[in-house]
């Protein structure tokens, strides 16, 4: 296992072995910290040279699951399997429906205005959320490792001859992909491979891909992302690290004007938001005296807090403020996956 290292000046250095990281912490030469479930260290002394090697991130996009692999020529540092970001398009459509309904009854609403996005090239909200989620993961990985290259398996939208409606429905995918490539090129060196090229690399190396796409194993999606990273930086033909780290977007309930269902007295109560008061926000990593590392989700009228496991299972709805210590805010849910034989 390798531990990400940050210099005293904030520069990302090459990861080190866990034993060496423990020795540096014990001697007071490094300070440990957590970055969304990844244990890292920050050096407390000045370093010279700060030499780094090329590190590539292989990205295997998918409709439900996606794979990311951080690899150098010598080692595989991290395999991440992420749940795809979906459901935003339905939320936008629901918001449009509720807004139209409010205009026909006495309640707070804004006046209808012109469509400012008409005749302009834009990315639909659902498509933008999917590609922005990938970019957020790459930004997070670049805060842990000195990433230099990003290799993405290119997605090609299937078109049908003389089918105008069918072909138009794929335009957001192509627009979103090009936006993602443009943003990646601003930060790292971008490489793209076709799906059949990834398969050829996998077959040449003797690696097998699982047919169970939703399973949390290395052979489901990370095997392809590993092949993409291997194609970029080279190295041994057998992955020495097949452990995966699973993450998922946090289902945040954005601030609503009010609930859809009326309460007693035909009152529509407010709903959503991320601020809990007393300087606390939802989806904060805490350490509870009884449950250990958990996630803060909500607070009730009595001032008692709801806490959940990192996997999303509710533990209690009556936690007191004095029973837990606030650590850091989470950018996504995370959990450990399973390794598979290489």
Coordinates of C-alpha atoms in Angstrom, one line a residue:
X1 CA 0.0 0.0 0.0
X2 CA 1.3 3.5 -0.9
X3 CA 0.5 6.7 0.9
X4 CA 0.2 10.0 -0.9
X5 CA 2.8 12.6 0.2
X6 CA 2.6 16.4 0.2
X7 CA 5.6 18.6 0.7
X8 CA 5.9 21.4 3.2
X9 CA 5.2 23.9 0.5
X10 CA 2.1 22.0 -0.7
X11 CA 3.6 20.3 -3.8
X12 CA 2.5 16.7 -4.5
X13 CA 5.3 14.3 -4.3
X14 CA 5.6 10.6 -5.2
X15 CA 3.7 8.3 -2.8
X16 CA 5.7 6.3 -0.2
X17 CA 5.2 2.9 1.5
X18 CA 2.9 2.8 4.4
X19 CA 5.8 1.6 6.7
X20 CA 7.9 4.6 5.8
X21 CA 5.0 7.0 6.3
X22 CA 4.4 5.5 9.8
X23 CA 8.1 6.0 10.6
X24 CA 8.0 9.7 9.5
X25 CA 4.8 10.3 11.6
X26 CA 6.4 8.6 14.6
X27 CA 9.5 10.8 14.4
X28 CA 7.4 14.0 14.0
X29 CA 8.6 14.6 10.4
X30 CA 5.2 14.2 8.9
X31 CA 1.6 15.0 9.8
X32 CA -1.2 12.5 8.9
X33 CA -4.5 13.6 7.4
X34 CA -7.4 12.1 5.5
X35 CA -8.7 13.2 2.1
X36 CA -12.1 11.7 1.5
X37 CA -11.2 8.3 2.9
X38 CA -7.6 8.2 1.6
X39 CA -4.9 8.3 4.3
X40 CA -2.1 10.8 3.4
X41 CA 0.8 12.6 5.0
X42 CA 2.2 16.1 4.9
X43 CA 6.0 16.6 5.4
X44 CA 7.1 18.9 8.2
X45 CA 10.6 19.6 6.8
X46 CA 11.9 21.2 3.6
X47 CA 12.8 18.9 0.8
X48 CA 15.3 19.4 -2.1
X49 CA 14.8 18.4 -5.7
X50 CA 11.3 17.1 -5.2
X51 CA 11.6 14.8 -8.2
X52 CA 8.4 13.3 -9.5
X53 CA 7.7 10.7 -12.2
X54 CA 5.0 10.6 -14.8
X55 CA 1.7 9.5 -13.3
X56 CA -1.3 8.7 -15.4
X57 CA -5.0 8.3 -14.6
X58 CA -7.0 5.9 -16.7
X59 CA -10.7 6.8 -17.1
X60 CA -13.2 4.2 -18.2
X61 CA -16.6 6.0 -18.5
X62 CA -19.9 4.1 -18.1
X63 CA -23.6 4.7 -17.8
X64 CA -23.9 3.3 -14.2
X65 CA -20.3 2.5 -13.0
X66 CA -17.0 4.1 -14.0
X67 CA -13.4 3.1 -13.4
X68 CA -10.3 5.3 -12.5
X69 CA -6.8 4.0 -12.0
X70 CA -3.8 6.1 -10.8
X71 CA -0.5 4.5 -12.0
X72 CA 3.1 5.2 -12.7
X73 CA 5.5 3.0 -14.6
X74 CA 6.6 1.2 -11.4
X75 CA 3.4 0.9 -9.3
X76 CA -0.4 1.0 -9.3
X77 CA -1.4 3.5 -6.5
X78 CA -5.1 3.5 -6.5
X79 CA -8.1 1.9 -8.3
X80 CA -11.4 3.8 -7.9
X81 CA -14.8 2.6 -9.0
X82 CA -17.4 5.4 -9.0
X83 CA -21.1 5.4 -9.4
X84 CA -22.2 7.5 -12.3
X85 CA -23.9 10.8 -11.6
X86 CA -27.5 10.5 -12.8
X87 CA -31.0 11.8 -12.0
X88 CA -30.2 15.5 -12.5
X89 CA -32.3 15.7 -15.6
X90 CA -35.4 14.4 -13.9
X91 CA -34.9 16.9 -11.1
X92 CA -34.7 19.8 -13.5
X93 CA -37.9 18.7 -15.2
X94 CA -39.7 18.4 -11.9
X95 CA -38.5 21.9 -10.9
X96 CA -40.0 23.2 -14.2
X97 CA -43.3 21.5 -13.5
X98 CA -43.6 22.9 -9.9
X99 CA -42.6 26.4 -11.1
X100 CA -45.4 26.4 -13.7
X101 CA -47.9 25.2 -11.0
X102 CA -47.0 28.1 -8.7
X103 CA -47.8 30.6 -11.3
X104 CA -51.4 29.6 -11.3
X105 CA -52.0 29.9 -7.6
X106 CA -51.3 32.5 -4.8
X107 CA -47.8 31.7 -3.6
X108 CA -44.3 33.2 -4.0
X109 CA -43.1 32.8 -7.6
X110 CA -41.0 34.7 -10.1
X111 CA -42.4 36.0 -13.3
X112 CA -41.9 34.0 -16.5
X113 CA -38.9 35.3 -18.5
X114 CA -37.5 34.6 -21.9
X115 CA -35.5 31.5 -22.5
X116 CA -32.0 32.9 -22.3
X117 CA -30.5 29.7 -23.5
X118 CA -32.4 29.7 -26.8
X119 CA -30.2 29.5 -29.9
X120 CA -27.1 29.0 -27.8
X121 CA -24.9 26.0 -27.6
X122 CA -25.2 24.7 -24.1
X123 CA -24.9 21.4 -22.2
X124 CA -28.1 20.0 -20.6
X125 CA -28.0 19.9 -16.8
X126 CA -28.0 16.1 -16.7
X127 CA -25.2 15.7 -19.2
X128 CA -23.1 18.5 -17.5
X129 CA -23.5 16.8 -14.1
X130 CA -22.2 13.4 -15.5
X131 CA -19.1 14.9 -17.1
X132 CA -18.4 17.4 -14.3
X133 CA -18.5 14.4 -11.8
X134 CA -15.6 12.9 -13.7
X135 CA -13.7 16.1 -13.6
X136 CA -14.3 16.5 -9.9
X137 CA -12.8 13.0 -9.3
X138 CA -9.7 13.9 -11.4
X139 CA -9.2 17.1 -9.4
X140 CA -9.4 15.1 -6.2
X141 CA -6.9 12.6 -7.4
X142 CA -4.5 15.4 -8.5
X143 CA -4.6 16.7 -5.0
X144 CA -3.2 13.4 -3.8
X145 CA -0.8 12.5 -6.6
X146 CA 1.3 14.5 -9.1
X147 CA -0.8 13.5 -12.0
X148 CA 0.6 14.4 -15.4
X149 CA -1.5 12.4 -18.0
X150 CA -5.1 11.4 -18.3
X151 CA -6.1 8.7 -20.7
X152 CA -9.8 8.3 -21.5
X153 CA -11.7 5.7 -23.4
X154 CA -13.5 7.7 -26.0
X155 CA -17.3 7.3 -26.3
X156 CA -18.9 7.2 -29.7
X157 CA -22.6 7.9 -30.0
X158 CA -24.3 5.3 -32.3
X159 CA -26.3 7.0 -35.1
X160 CA -28.9 5.5 -37.4
X161 CA -29.3 6.5 -41.0
X162 CA -32.4 8.6 -41.9
X163 CA -33.4 8.8 -38.2
X164 CA -33.3 12.4 -37.2
X165 CA -34.9 12.1 -33.8
X166 CA -32.7 9.3 -32.7
X167 CA -29.5 11.1 -33.8
X168 CA -30.5 14.4 -32.2
X169 CA -30.9 12.7 -28.8
X170 CA -27.1 11.9 -28.7
X171 CA -25.9 15.4 -29.4
X172 CA -25.7 16.3 -25.6
X173 CA -23.4 13.3 -25.1
X174 CA -21.0 14.6 -27.8
X175 CA -21.2 18.2 -26.5
X176 CA -20.5 17.1 -23.0
X177 CA -17.6 14.9 -24.0
X178 CA -15.9 17.7 -25.9
X179 CA -16.4 20.1 -22.9
X180 CA -14.8 17.4 -20.7
X181 CA -11.8 17.0 -23.0
X182 CA -11.3 20.8 -23.2
X183 CA -11.2 21.0 -19.4
X184 CA -8.8 18.1 -19.0
X185 CA -6.4 19.6 -21.6
X186 CA -6.2 22.7 -19.4
X187 CA -4.8 20.7 -16.5
X188 CA -3.1 17.6 -17.8
X189 CA -2.0 15.9 -21.0
X190 CA -4.9 14.1 -22.6
X191 CA -4.9 10.9 -24.5
X192 CA -7.9 9.0 -25.9
X193 CA -8.4 5.4 -27.0
X194 CA -11.3 3.7 -28.7
X195 CA -13.1 0.9 -27.0
X196 CA -11.7 -1.7 -29.4
X197 CA -8.2 -0.5 -28.6
X198 CA -8.7 -1.0 -24.9
X199 CA -9.9 -4.5 -25.6
X200 CA -6.8 -5.3 -27.6
X201 CA -4.6 -4.1 -24.8
X202 CA -6.6 -6.2 -22.3
X203 CA -6.3 -9.3 -24.5
X204 CA -2.6 -8.8 -25.1
X205 CA -1.9 -8.6 -21.4
X206 CA -4.1 -11.6 -20.7
X207 CA -6.6 -9.8 -18.5
X208 CA -10.2 -10.7 -18.3
X209 CA -13.2 -8.4 -17.8
X210 CA -16.2 -9.4 -15.8
X211 CA -19.6 -9.5 -17.4
X212 CA -21.2 -8.4 -14.1
X213 CA -21.0 -4.6 -14.7
X214 CA -22.5 -3.6 -11.3
X215 CA -20.2 -5.8 -9.2
X216 CA -17.6 -4.0 -7.0
X217 CA -14.5 -5.9 -8.2
X218 CA -11.4 -4.9 -10.1
X219 CA -12.4 -6.9 -13.2
X220 CA -15.7 -5.0 -13.6
X221 CA -14.4 -1.6 -14.7
X222 CA -11.0 -0.9 -13.2
X223 CA -9.4 -3.5 -15.4
X224 CA -10.1 -1.2 -18.4
X225 CA -8.9 1.9 -16.6
X226 CA -5.7 0.1 -15.6
X227 CA -5.1 -0.9 -19.2
X228 CA -5.5 2.8 -20.2
X229 CA -3.1 4.0 -17.6
X230 CA -0.6 1.1 -18.5
X231 CA -0.8 2.2 -22.2
X232 CA 0.2 5.7 -21.1
X233 CA 3.1 5.1 -18.8
X234 CA 4.0 1.5 -19.4
X235 CA 5.3 -0.9 -16.7
X236 CA 4.7 -4.5 -15.8
X237 CA 1.9 -6.4 -17.6
X238 CA 0.3 -7.7 -14.5
X239 CA -1.5 -5.3 -12.0
X240 CA 0.1 -5.8 -8.6
X241 CA -2.7 -3.8 -6.8
X242 CA -6.3 -5.0 -7.5
X243 CA -7.9 -3.4 -4.5
X244 CA -10.6 -0.9 -5.3
X245 CA -12.0 2.1 -3.6
X246 CA -15.7 2.7 -4.3
X247 CA -17.2 6.2 -4.3
X248 CA -20.6 7.6 -5.1
X249 CA -22.1 11.1 -5.4
X250 CA -23.8 12.4 -2.3
X251 CA -27.6 12.7 -2.9
X252 CA -27.9 16.3 -1.7
X253 CA -31.4 17.7 -1.3
X254 CA -31.1 21.2 -2.7
X255 CA -33.1 24.1 -1.1
X256 CA -36.7 23.9 -2.2
X257 CA -39.2 26.7 -2.0
X258 CA -41.5 24.3 -0.1
X259 CA -42.6 20.7 0.0
X260 CA -44.8 19.3 -2.8
X261 CA -47.3 17.8 -0.4
X262 CA -49.4 20.2 1.7
X263 CA -49.4 19.9 5.5
X264 CA -52.3 20.6 7.9
X265 CA -53.9 23.9 7.3
X266 CA -52.8 23.8 3.6
X267 CA -49.3 24.9 4.6
X268 CA -46.4 23.9 2.4
X269 CA -43.3 23.6 4.7
X270 CA -39.9 24.4 3.5
X271 CA -37.6 21.5 2.6
X272 CA -34.0 20.8 1.7
X273 CA -30.8 22.7 2.2
X274 CA -27.4 21.7 3.6
X275 CA -26.9 24.0 6.6
X276 CA -27.9 22.5 9.9
X277 CA -27.0 25.5 12.1
X278 CA -24.3 25.9 14.8
X279 CA -21.7 25.9 12.0
X280 CA -22.5 22.4 10.9
X281 CA -23.5 21.2 7.4
X282 CA -24.8 18.0 6.0
X283 CA -22.5 15.2 4.9
X284 CA -19.8 16.0 7.4
X285 CA -17.4 13.2 8.5
X286 CA -17.6 12.8 12.3
X287 CA -16.3 10.5 15.0
X288 CA -19.0 9.3 17.3
X289 CA -18.2 7.9 20.8
X290 CA -20.3 4.8 20.1
X291 CA -20.4 4.3 16.3
X292 CA -17.0 5.6 15.3
X293 CA -16.5 7.2 11.9
X294 CA -19.9 8.2 10.6
X295 CA -21.7 10.8 8.5
X296 CA -23.8 13.7 9.7
X297 CA -27.0 13.9 7.8
X298 CA -29.7 16.0 9.6
X299 CA -31.0 17.6 12.8
X300 CA -34.6 17.6 14.2
X301 CA -36.5 20.3 16.1
X302 CA -35.2 19.0 19.5
X303 CA -31.6 19.6 18.4
X304 CA -30.7 15.9 18.0
X305 CA -28.7 14.8 15.0
X306 CA -29.2 12.0 12.5
X307 CA -26.0 10.1 11.6
X308 CA -25.5 7.4 8.9
X309 CA -22.7 5.0 8.0
X310 CA -20.5 5.9 5.2
X311 CA -22.4 3.3 3.1
X312 CA -25.7 5.2 3.7
X313 CA -27.3 3.1 6.5
X314 CA -29.0 5.0 9.2
X315 CA -27.6 4.5 12.7
X316 CA -29.6 6.8 14.9
X317 CA -31.7 9.9 14.8
X318 CA -31.0 11.1 18.4
X319 CA -27.3 11.8 18.6
X320 CA -26.3 14.6 20.9
X321 CA -23.8 17.3 19.9
X322 CA -21.4 16.3 22.7
X323 CA -21.3 12.7 21.5
X324 CA -19.3 13.3 18.3
X325 CA -16.3 15.3 17.0
X326 CA -16.4 17.0 13.7
X327 CA -13.6 16.0 11.3
X328 CA -14.1 17.3 7.7
X329 CA -16.8 17.7 5.1
X330 CA -17.2 14.9 2.6
X331 CA -17.3 15.5 -1.2
X332 CA -18.8 12.0 -1.8
X333 CA -19.7 8.8 -0.1
X334 CA -17.0 6.1 -0.1
X335 CA -16.6 2.5 0.8
X336 CA -14.1 -0.3 0.3
X337 CA -14.6 -2.7 -2.5
X338 CA -13.2 -6.2 -3.2
X339 CA -10.1 -7.2 -4.9
X340 CA -10.0 -9.8 -7.7
X341 CA -7.2 -12.1 -8.8
X342 CA -4.9 -10.6 -11.4

